[in-house]
Amino acid sequence: MATARRERYRKQTREEAKAVALAQLAESGTAGISVNAIAKAMGMTGPALYRYFASRDELLTELITDTYRDLAETLAQAVADAAPADRFRAMARALRDWAKRQPDRYLLIYGTPVPGYHAPPETAEIAAGMMRTIFEACSAVGDSVGDSVGDSVGDADGGADGGGATAHGATASHGPQPLTELEAELARHLEGVDSWVPGEQPGGELKGRALRTWTRLHGVISLDVQGQFAGMGFDPSVLFEAEIDALVRGG
Amino acid sequence: MATARRERYRKQTREEAKAVALAQLAESGTAGISVNAIAKAMGMTGPALYRYFASRDELLTELITDTYRDLAETLAQAVADAAPADRFRAMARALRDWAKRQPDRYLLIYGTPVPGYHAPPETAEIAAGMMRTIFEACSAVGDSVGDSVGDSVGDADGGADGGGATAHGATASHGPQPLTELEAELARHLEGVDSWVPGEQPGGELKGRALRTWTRLHGVISLDVQGQFAGMGFDPSVLFEAEIDALVRGG
DNA sequence: CGCGGTTGTGAGAGCTTCTAACCAAACAAT
DNA sequence: ATTGTTTGGTTAGAAGCTCTCACAACCGCG
């Protein structure tokens, strides 16, 4: 542990740079993040920062993975802290609260993808972890309410082929972008989730419920965060709560 | 009529520039749109284009309003063409088809807002028109199914104050950004919609249904278009249809 | 102490938006 | 037909960006 000082200092300035970048993101959007400006704000010249980040994209990537991790942890924490009966609501509200507290970071991961940027493998892993948390919360709602209606969303239209290499083949056929390694990774993680939920068939009811939960919550959160509700004369949080209720009722 | 040639030519090159910009958008995202590159592709130097567009932002704005108009017309057309009983499904499918056919344009209006960009007044007007179409489709679903359950989403939490200057005051209090004229305009249009639907109270059941329709459809479409479903081993269109069913059933 | 890797600097290439000055062609009017 | 004005295009240049390179300064280790 001799030269640990160097590394500590290095990590420290990296962290500082990311903090400044986050501030720039908050006030000027993704495109407002400038390596030069960050360096200047830190009291050094532009090219110096390239000793710490290979490129602007690498900095953005790190910002994104950090954000993913933060959100995933927040959600998991909310679920862990809540009583089993409240887990679903706790998860949903934690998601919205987090997004409203830092809209730019929400848009950073769920907004328009950065031009040349392609998500690194770590992202898929963390995203899968988040899906796991949502699954957990969804299965918790079953405990408190009972699985009521439940149309299977996964296997209607010649739907989700059984286990095994499911996602691999299926995705390659209809997916807009080619199947990358990270996506295969995510698929593996999701299969793990499928088999992890007791008594849950791949593509079954619970998966559909989790998917709907994800898309519906994202629907109101993303529109809200982007200000699309502005001037419409209603409280987005009321709409959000209504969606939670609908989901709990088993829609 | 005399100098109409000039204007015709002018409009023509503006249109050509926008077409090239759209092509650039499709392959490089929003940030990939470059005035210089467009001009070069049209066979002239960069600054020449500034005779036609005051700034890059103005070009983007025009792209956005065009897109809004296109989508609004597509939706309205789909609703008009369908039998009353099928109007809701037709509207929803038209929305998704349009988005899947040109993902970048969908993200252009519903993705992360462009850094410095602020929507022009026309946008609000067209957006209100789109909401009208959704309303129309939602009221049509009432004809074929009956209004079933229906929790009022607009007026729970001290909810939507009655008519008059509703949206104005309400939005200023909780909206993230300040109330601009265009937002007030949108609010007025929405109030018009409220009173336009026969027997509908402001903030009533139908408004909640339309809002939920919007957010849910956007939820699955936006995640799909951004490739967030990649590698998950299911068909997004099945999920979309399931959401349509849930909405029809009165969720 | 001295040696070596790490960190910072300034210069500069190549890109961007956008302004300024200048020139030519097309239209309008006397 | 010869003016004058408006419009479309050019090159030059400012200010910004990312990113590379060569060089100097420092910090820690032996």
XYZ file of C-alpha atoms (C1' of nucleotides) in Angstrom:
562
model
C 0.000 0.000 0.000
C 2.895 2.258 -0.654
C 1.726 4.563 -3.425
C -1.818 4.608 -2.175
C -1.708 8.370 -1.806
C -1.444 8.862 -5.531
C -4.424 6.664 -6.186
C -6.447 8.284 -3.456
C -5.744 11.696 -4.905
C -6.577 10.438 -8.353
C -9.913 9.041 -7.280
C -10.607 12.252 -5.436
C -10.157 14.512 -8.439
C -12.153 12.106 -10.580
C -14.948 12.385 -8.079
C -14.702 16.150 -8.052
C -14.842 16.272 -11.831
C -17.957 14.137 -11.844
C -19.557 16.372 -9.254
C -18.917 19.449 -11.371
C -20.217 17.606 -14.408
C -23.381 16.783 -12.509
C -23.832 20.446 -11.661
C -23.408 21.363 -15.310
C -25.875 18.676 -16.248
C -28.419 20.118 -13.875
C -28.278 23.575 -15.392
C -27.510 22.983 -19.042
C -28.584 19.456 -19.859
C -26.510 16.653 -21.245
C -25.054 18.754 -24.036
C -23.964 21.358 -21.501
C -21.332 19.093 -20.023
C -17.988 20.385 -21.242
C -14.635 18.910 -20.350
C -12.997 22.292 -20.737
C -15.506 24.011 -18.508
C -15.203 21.305 -15.864
C -11.444 21.626 -15.826
C -11.665 25.394 -15.632
C -14.094 25.157 -12.734
C -11.636 22.883 -10.965
C -8.821 25.344 -11.455
C -6.901 23.652 -14.199
C -6.701 23.706 -17.960
C -8.716 21.551 -20.298
C -6.343 18.818 -21.389
C -5.426 18.026 -17.787
C -8.709 16.227 -17.305
C -7.833 13.831 -20.071
C -5.375 12.276 -17.624
C -8.408 11.156 -15.653
C -10.964 10.427 -18.335
C -10.005 9.053 -21.699
C -12.780 11.009 -23.358
C -15.903 12.993 -22.715
C -17.895 9.865 -23.448
C -16.095 7.963 -20.721
C -17.000 10.679 -18.267
C -20.626 10.513 -19.369
C -20.556 6.747 -19.072
C -19.315 6.986 -15.520
C -22.023 9.525 -14.746
C -24.620 7.160 -16.134
C -23.435 4.066 -14.302
C -23.212 6.042 -11.074
C -26.753 7.210 -11.621
C -27.974 3.702 -12.345
C -26.321 2.454 -9.198
C -27.732 5.262 -7.097
C -31.262 4.705 -8.322
C -31.022 0.943 -7.909
C -29.758 1.321 -4.358
C -32.443 3.857 -3.521
C -35.154 1.523 -4.758
C -33.727 -1.514 -3.014
C -33.395 0.456 0.198
C -36.984 1.664 0.014
C -38.211 -1.880 -0.497
C -36.049 -3.209 2.296
C -37.211 -0.529 4.729
C -40.904 -1.006 4.088
C -43.178 -3.594 5.609
C -44.012 -6.360 3.112
C -47.524 -5.034 2.600
C -46.237 -1.557 1.752
C -43.331 -2.607 -0.387
C -44.934 -1.988 -3.727
C -46.096 1.511 -2.878
C -42.794 2.281 -1.214
C -40.882 1.223 -4.288
C -43.069 3.240 -6.638
C -42.929 6.372 -4.520
C -39.204 6.048 -4.047
C -38.804 5.907 -7.792
C -40.859 9.021 -8.382
C -39.315 10.935 -5.506
C -35.865 10.158 -6.759
C -36.768 11.240 -10.281
C -38.397 14.476 -9.160
C -35.481 15.291 -6.921
C -32.987 15.022 -9.753
C -34.803 15.178 -13.081
C -31.655 15.494 -15.171
C -30.252 12.276 -13.800
C -33.494 10.475 -14.536
C -33.368 11.766 -18.093
C -29.722 10.805 -18.234
C -30.644 7.133 -18.013
C -34.204 7.110 -19.337
C -34.109 10.029 -21.737
C -32.911 10.251 -25.286
C -29.741 8.230 -25.600
C -26.578 10.277 -26.023
C -25.585 10.400 -29.719
C -22.636 8.083 -30.119
C -22.986 6.534 -26.711
C -23.578 2.844 -26.153
C -24.245 1.460 -22.709
C -21.417 -0.454 -21.047
C -21.903 -3.982 -19.679
C -22.104 -2.814 -16.076
C -25.254 -0.916 -16.946
C -27.127 -4.056 -17.914
C -26.165 -5.720 -14.680
C -27.435 -2.857 -12.572
C -30.553 -2.468 -14.677
C -31.272 -6.139 -14.140
C -30.845 -5.562 -10.423
C -33.428 -2.811 -10.609
C -35.823 -5.088 -12.414
C -35.256 -7.587 -9.647
C -36.266 -4.992 -7.096
C -39.408 -4.222 -9.067
C -40.153 -7.924 -9.260
C -39.707 -8.223 -5.546
C -42.084 -5.339 -4.937
C -44.583 -6.832 -7.375
C -44.521 -10.175 -5.659
C -44.999 -8.367 -2.373
C -48.194 -6.794 -3.669
C -49.453 -10.296 -4.297
C -49.021 -11.037 -0.599
C -51.193 -8.151 0.494
C -53.913 -8.239 -2.130
C -53.966 -11.569 -3.911
C -53.296 -11.927 -7.600
C -56.824 -11.009 -8.707
C -57.414 -10.568 -12.426
C -54.123 -10.971 -14.196
C -54.019 -11.307 -17.925
C -50.782 -12.922 -18.973
C -48.902 -10.335 -20.945
C -45.977 -12.466 -21.889
C -47.581 -15.253 -23.868
C -50.470 -14.157 -25.998
C -49.400 -13.527 -29.577
C -47.425 -16.701 -30.200
C -45.699 -15.233 -27.208
C -42.666 -15.830 -25.056
C -41.100 -19.099 -25.894
C -40.252 -21.261 -22.904
C -37.083 -21.148 -20.829
C -33.569 -21.846 -22.012
C -32.060 -19.394 -24.495
C -35.349 -17.522 -24.649
C -34.389 -13.900 -24.888
C -31.499 -14.519 -27.187
C -33.385 -15.784 -30.200
C -36.559 -13.835 -29.606
C -34.862 -10.488 -29.302
C -32.659 -10.923 -32.318
C -35.733 -11.448 -34.439
C -37.704 -8.304 -33.609
C -35.350 -6.019 -31.694
C -34.491 -2.711 -33.352
C -30.770 -2.903 -32.575
C -28.519 -5.951 -32.883
C -28.103 -8.176 -29.855
C -24.989 -7.213 -27.970
C -23.252 -9.106 -25.246
C -24.628 -6.846 -22.579
C -28.154 -7.504 -23.714
C -27.586 -11.216 -23.595
C -26.236 -10.654 -20.116
C -29.378 -8.809 -19.136
C -31.478 -11.595 -20.551
C -29.579 -14.104 -18.441
C -30.149 -11.998 -15.368
C -33.826 -11.728 -16.115
C -34.115 -15.443 -16.535
C -32.491 -15.725 -13.182
C -35.233 -13.544 -11.828
C -37.867 -15.663 -13.437
C -36.587 -18.773 -11.779
C -35.886 -16.905 -8.579
C -39.509 -16.013 -7.967
C -41.050 -19.079 -6.366
C -43.485 -20.827 -8.635
C -43.144 -18.312 -11.427
C -43.027 -19.504 -15.024
C -40.879 -17.608 -17.492
C -43.071 -15.073 -19.231
C -45.861 -15.640 -16.762
C -48.198 -13.405 -14.843
C -45.716 -11.849 -12.463
C -43.369 -10.856 -15.237
C -46.225 -9.120 -17.011
C -47.157 -7.307 -13.840
C -43.601 -6.116 -13.289
C -43.327 -4.983 -16.877
C -46.576 -3.042 -16.662
C -45.437 -1.525 -13.415
C -42.221 -0.365 -14.984
C -43.807 1.109 -18.108
C -46.698 2.794 -16.328
C -44.607 4.415 -13.646
C -42.079 5.493 -16.241
C -44.899 6.868 -18.356
C -46.093 9.396 -15.828
C -42.661 10.091 -14.356
C -40.944 10.785 -17.649
C -43.688 13.045 -18.950
C -43.763 14.829 -15.621
C -40.015 15.288 -15.441
C -39.903 16.681 -18.951
C -42.507 19.250 -18.058
C -45.062 17.910 -20.519
C -47.764 18.303 -17.900
C -47.054 21.984 -17.523
C -50.120 24.122 -17.750
C -52.578 21.264 -17.756
C -54.106 22.094 -14.442
C -53.728 18.928 -12.452
C -51.382 17.458 -9.905
C -49.084 14.810 -11.414
C -48.668 13.140 -8.055
C -52.396 12.435 -7.963
C -52.163 10.770 -11.324
C -49.174 8.802 -10.091
C -51.015 7.584 -7.019
C -53.958 6.606 -9.183
C -51.651 4.499 -11.291
C -50.254 2.828 -8.206
C -53.786 2.004 -7.090
C -54.625 0.575 -10.484
C -51.530 -1.587 -10.397
C -52.256 -2.815 -6.887
C -55.804 -3.679 -7.926
C -54.153 -6.036 -10.375
C -54.617 -4.175 -13.659
C -47.794 36.739 -58.094
C -44.814 38.425 -59.579
C -42.176 37.637 -56.977
C -43.764 34.364 -56.078
C -40.888 32.544 -57.699
C -38.504 33.798 -55.066
C -40.712 32.665 -52.259
C -41.324 29.329 -53.854
C -37.628 28.757 -54.253
C -37.004 29.862 -50.734
C -39.570 27.495 -49.305
C -38.153 24.739 -51.441
C -34.597 25.038 -50.133
C -35.907 25.339 -46.577
C -37.764 22.098 -47.099
C -34.688 20.449 -48.555
C -32.604 21.565 -45.595
C -35.131 20.124 -43.184
C -35.165 16.860 -45.099
C -31.393 16.573 -44.863
C -31.576 17.472 -41.189
C -34.106 14.712 -40.652
C -31.767 12.253 -42.313
C -28.940 13.365 -40.053
C -31.245 13.044 -37.070
C -32.059 9.474 -38.029
C -28.450 8.395 -38.131
C -26.731 10.526 -35.526
C -29.390 11.692 -33.110
C -30.304 15.234 -32.209
C -26.756 16.323 -31.580
C -25.725 15.023 -34.987
C -27.634 17.748 -36.783
C -25.061 20.196 -38.081
C -25.828 23.317 -40.072
C -22.492 23.102 -41.807
C -23.005 19.487 -42.768
C -26.501 20.153 -44.051
C -25.273 23.010 -46.202
C -22.431 20.920 -47.541
C -24.839 18.110 -48.378
C -26.952 20.601 -50.289
C -23.962 21.792 -52.247
C -23.344 25.107 -50.570
C -21.207 26.502 -47.809
C -22.204 26.706 -44.180
C -23.167 30.328 -43.625
C -25.470 30.296 -46.649
C -28.054 28.374 -44.675
C -28.272 31.220 -42.206
C -30.188 33.110 -44.878
C -32.942 30.555 -44.392
C -32.736 29.771 -40.695
C -31.762 32.373 -38.146
C -30.023 29.744 -36.020
C -29.631 26.042 -35.538
C -32.260 26.238 -32.840
C -34.776 27.692 -35.248
C -34.166 24.794 -37.586
C -34.670 22.357 -34.727
C -37.821 24.160 -33.704
C -39.214 23.831 -37.184
C -38.328 20.154 -37.199
C -40.159 19.731 -33.924
C -43.298 21.590 -34.905
C -43.402 19.696 -38.187
C -43.127 16.466 -36.256
C -45.853 17.479 -33.848
C -48.121 18.365 -36.724
C -47.383 15.125 -38.520
C -48.121 13.004 -35.485
C -51.270 14.935 -34.650
C -52.561 14.534 -38.186
C -51.711 10.840 -38.231
C -53.627 10.281 -35.024
C -56.603 12.335 -36.115
C -56.687 10.516 -39.420
C -56.596 7.129 -37.723
C -59.470 8.110 -35.461
C -61.462 9.519 -38.330
C -60.971 6.428 -40.471
C -61.991 3.943 -37.794
C -65.482 2.904 -36.856
C -66.560 4.475 -33.548
C -66.187 1.196 -31.705
C -62.603 0.767 -32.891
C -61.493 4.347 -32.508
C -59.604 3.912 -29.286
C -57.588 0.949 -30.480
C -56.995 2.612 -33.827
C -55.658 5.727 -32.146
C -53.356 3.775 -29.848
C -51.979 1.588 -32.609
C -51.496 4.543 -34.900
C -49.464 6.221 -32.180
C -47.218 3.235 -31.675
C -46.836 2.502 -35.361
C -45.851 6.091 -36.033
C -43.316 6.020 -33.219
C -41.800 2.714 -34.284
C -41.595 3.853 -37.871
C -39.574 6.957 -36.965
C -38.135 6.580 -33.467
C -35.903 9.625 -33.675
C -38.839 11.889 -34.404
C -40.735 10.453 -31.462
C -37.753 11.117 -29.262
C -37.463 14.562 -30.802
C -40.747 15.587 -29.214
C -40.988 13.215 -26.259
C -37.341 12.647 -25.450
C -34.923 14.688 -23.414
C -35.529 18.345 -24.177
C -32.818 20.028 -26.226
C -30.522 22.032 -23.916
C -31.371 25.657 -24.460
C -34.504 24.957 -26.410
C -37.925 26.145 -25.311
C -41.040 25.114 -27.136
C -42.709 27.760 -29.274
C -46.392 28.684 -28.883
C -47.438 26.674 -31.936
C -46.275 23.540 -30.208
C -48.748 23.968 -27.387
C -51.567 24.464 -29.816
C -50.779 21.286 -31.728
C -50.171 19.337 -28.526
C -53.580 20.446 -27.328
C -55.003 19.223 -30.615
C -53.428 15.844 -29.996
C -54.900 15.698 -26.525
C -58.236 16.462 -28.118
C -57.837 13.482 -30.391
C -57.003 11.275 -27.439
C -60.020 12.611 -25.621
C -62.160 11.841 -28.607
C -60.848 8.296 -28.751
C -61.376 7.888 -25.021
C -64.951 9.059 -25.223
C -65.438 6.614 -28.089
C -64.345 3.736 -25.881
C -67.082 4.745 -23.514
C -69.588 4.174 -26.304
C -68.506 0.629 -26.934
C -67.855 -0.577 -23.418
C -69.496 1.689 -20.878
C -67.612 3.700 -18.330
C -67.234 0.878 -15.812
C -64.999 1.501 -12.803
C -63.409 4.914 -13.063
C -61.634 6.500 -10.171
C -61.505 10.228 -10.700
C -57.881 11.115 -11.046
C -58.266 14.843 -11.312
C -59.809 15.745 -7.997
C -58.587 13.734 -5.093
C -55.812 15.617 -3.333
C -57.585 18.926 -2.876
C -57.802 18.429 -6.577
C -58.666 20.343 -9.673
C -60.377 23.560 -8.811
C -63.467 24.218 -10.893
C -63.644 26.033 -14.216
C -62.456 29.526 -14.973
C -58.746 30.195 -14.667
C -58.147 26.697 -13.378
C -54.875 25.631 -14.841
C -53.326 29.030 -14.522
C -53.162 29.251 -10.786
C -52.804 25.571 -10.158
C -49.828 25.153 -12.412
C -47.947 28.131 -11.135
C -48.095 26.644 -7.678
C -46.657 23.193 -8.330
C -45.184 23.271 -11.839
C -41.417 22.874 -12.085
C -40.956 25.667 -14.603
C -42.575 29.099 -14.629
C -45.876 29.500 -16.383
C -45.321 30.844 -19.861
C -47.883 32.203 -22.238
C -47.889 29.064 -24.288
C -48.661 26.961 -21.246
C -51.541 29.211 -20.378
C -52.650 28.787 -23.963
C -52.513 25.035 -23.630
C -54.501 25.231 -20.449
C -57.170 27.250 -22.212
C -57.318 24.686 -24.973
C -57.638 21.886 -22.496
C -60.413 23.639 -20.741
C -62.054 23.915 -24.104
C -61.758 20.191 -24.428
C -63.282 19.704 -21.030
C -66.344 21.669 -21.953
C -66.361 20.212 -25.423
C -66.985 16.679 -24.245
C -70.701 16.427 -23.557
C -71.536 16.165 -19.901
C -67.923 16.160 -18.787
C -66.903 18.102 -15.714
C -63.468 19.715 -15.654
C -61.088 17.315 -14.025
C -63.626 14.551 -14.207
C -63.486 10.894 -15.095
C -62.875 11.256 -18.805
C -59.954 13.568 -18.275
C -58.384 11.037 -15.953
C -58.917 8.293 -18.487
C -57.317 10.338 -21.259
C -54.384 11.206 -19.040
C -53.839 7.582 -18.105
C -54.098 6.606 -21.739
C -51.460 9.099 -22.670
C -49.011 8.185 -19.922
C -49.406 4.425 -20.298
C -49.035 4.362 -24.046
C -46.083 6.707 -23.785
C -44.599 4.498 -21.102
C -44.285 1.413 -23.255
C -43.609 3.299 -26.485
C -40.813 5.434 -25.118
C -39.040 2.551 -23.398
C -39.452 0.464 -26.518
C -38.201 3.158 -28.857
C -35.141 3.739 -26.710
C -34.298 0.071 -26.854
C -34.725 -0.431 -23.117
C -36.572 -3.677 -23.771
C -33.662 -5.104 -25.694
C -32.667 -8.548 -24.590
C -35.602 -9.054 -22.268
C -37.163 -11.829 -24.234
C -40.651 -10.586 -24.903
C -42.558 -8.850 -27.643
C -43.210 -5.179 -26.846
C -46.252 -5.170 -29.089
C -47.861 -7.803 -26.874
C -47.289 -5.619 -23.863
C -48.722 -2.678 -25.764
C -51.860 -4.591 -26.702
C -52.248 -5.696 -23.105
C -52.146 -2.077 -22.022
C -54.777 -1.180 -24.592
C -56.978 -3.947 -23.222
C -56.501 -2.754 -19.682
C -57.427 0.784 -20.703
C -60.510 -0.393 -22.564
C -61.573 -2.412 -19.546
C -61.678 0.889 -17.759
C -58.467 0.783 -15.704
C 20.358 12.483 -3.555
C 18.769 11.122 -8.137
C 15.640 8.579 -11.194
C 10.997 7.611 -13.084
C 6.337 7.807 -13.477
C 2.449 11.002 -12.890
C 0.358 15.327 -13.544
C 0.053 19.640 -15.391
C 0.997 23.142 -19.264
C 0.702 25.544 -23.909
C 0.279 24.868 -28.797
C -2.415 23.318 -32.330
C -5.531 20.384 -35.508
C -10.175 19.947 -36.773
C -14.715 20.416 -35.767
C -18.779 23.382 -34.461
C -22.183 27.861 -34.558
C -22.549 32.213 -36.016
C -21.093 37.383 -37.586
C -19.147 40.508 -40.897
C -17.898 42.066 -45.211
C -18.158 41.555 -49.986
C -19.868 40.156 -54.616
C -23.169 38.748 -58.083
C -27.519 37.795 -59.823
C -32.392 38.692 -60.035
C -36.112 41.636 -59.411
C -38.523 46.525 -59.402
C -38.912 51.184 -61.015
C -37.878 55.198 -63.336
C -32.457 50.593 -70.898
C -30.305 52.025 -67.000
C -30.599 52.538 -62.383
C -31.495 50.828 -57.473
C -32.734 47.377 -54.045
C -33.428 43.032 -52.357
C -31.779 38.360 -52.046
C -28.409 34.388 -52.266
C -24.087 33.103 -52.108
C -19.115 33.407 -51.047
C -14.674 33.813 -47.927
C -12.632 35.293 -43.460
C -12.716 35.167 -38.756
C -14.162 35.000 -33.695
C -15.161 31.994 -29.985
C -16.215 27.606 -28.503
C -15.699 22.608 -28.354
C -12.891 17.719 -28.082
C -8.747 15.767 -28.217
C -3.335 15.005 -29.392
C 1.235 16.103 -28.686
C 5.557 17.703 -26.808
C 7.569 19.553 -22.836
C 8.195 20.939 -18.089
C 7.480 20.272 -13.148
C 6.582 17.615 -9.265
C 6.148 13.546 -5.945
C 7.410 9.404 -4.137
C 10.581 5.536 -4.177
C 15.003 3.317 -3.842
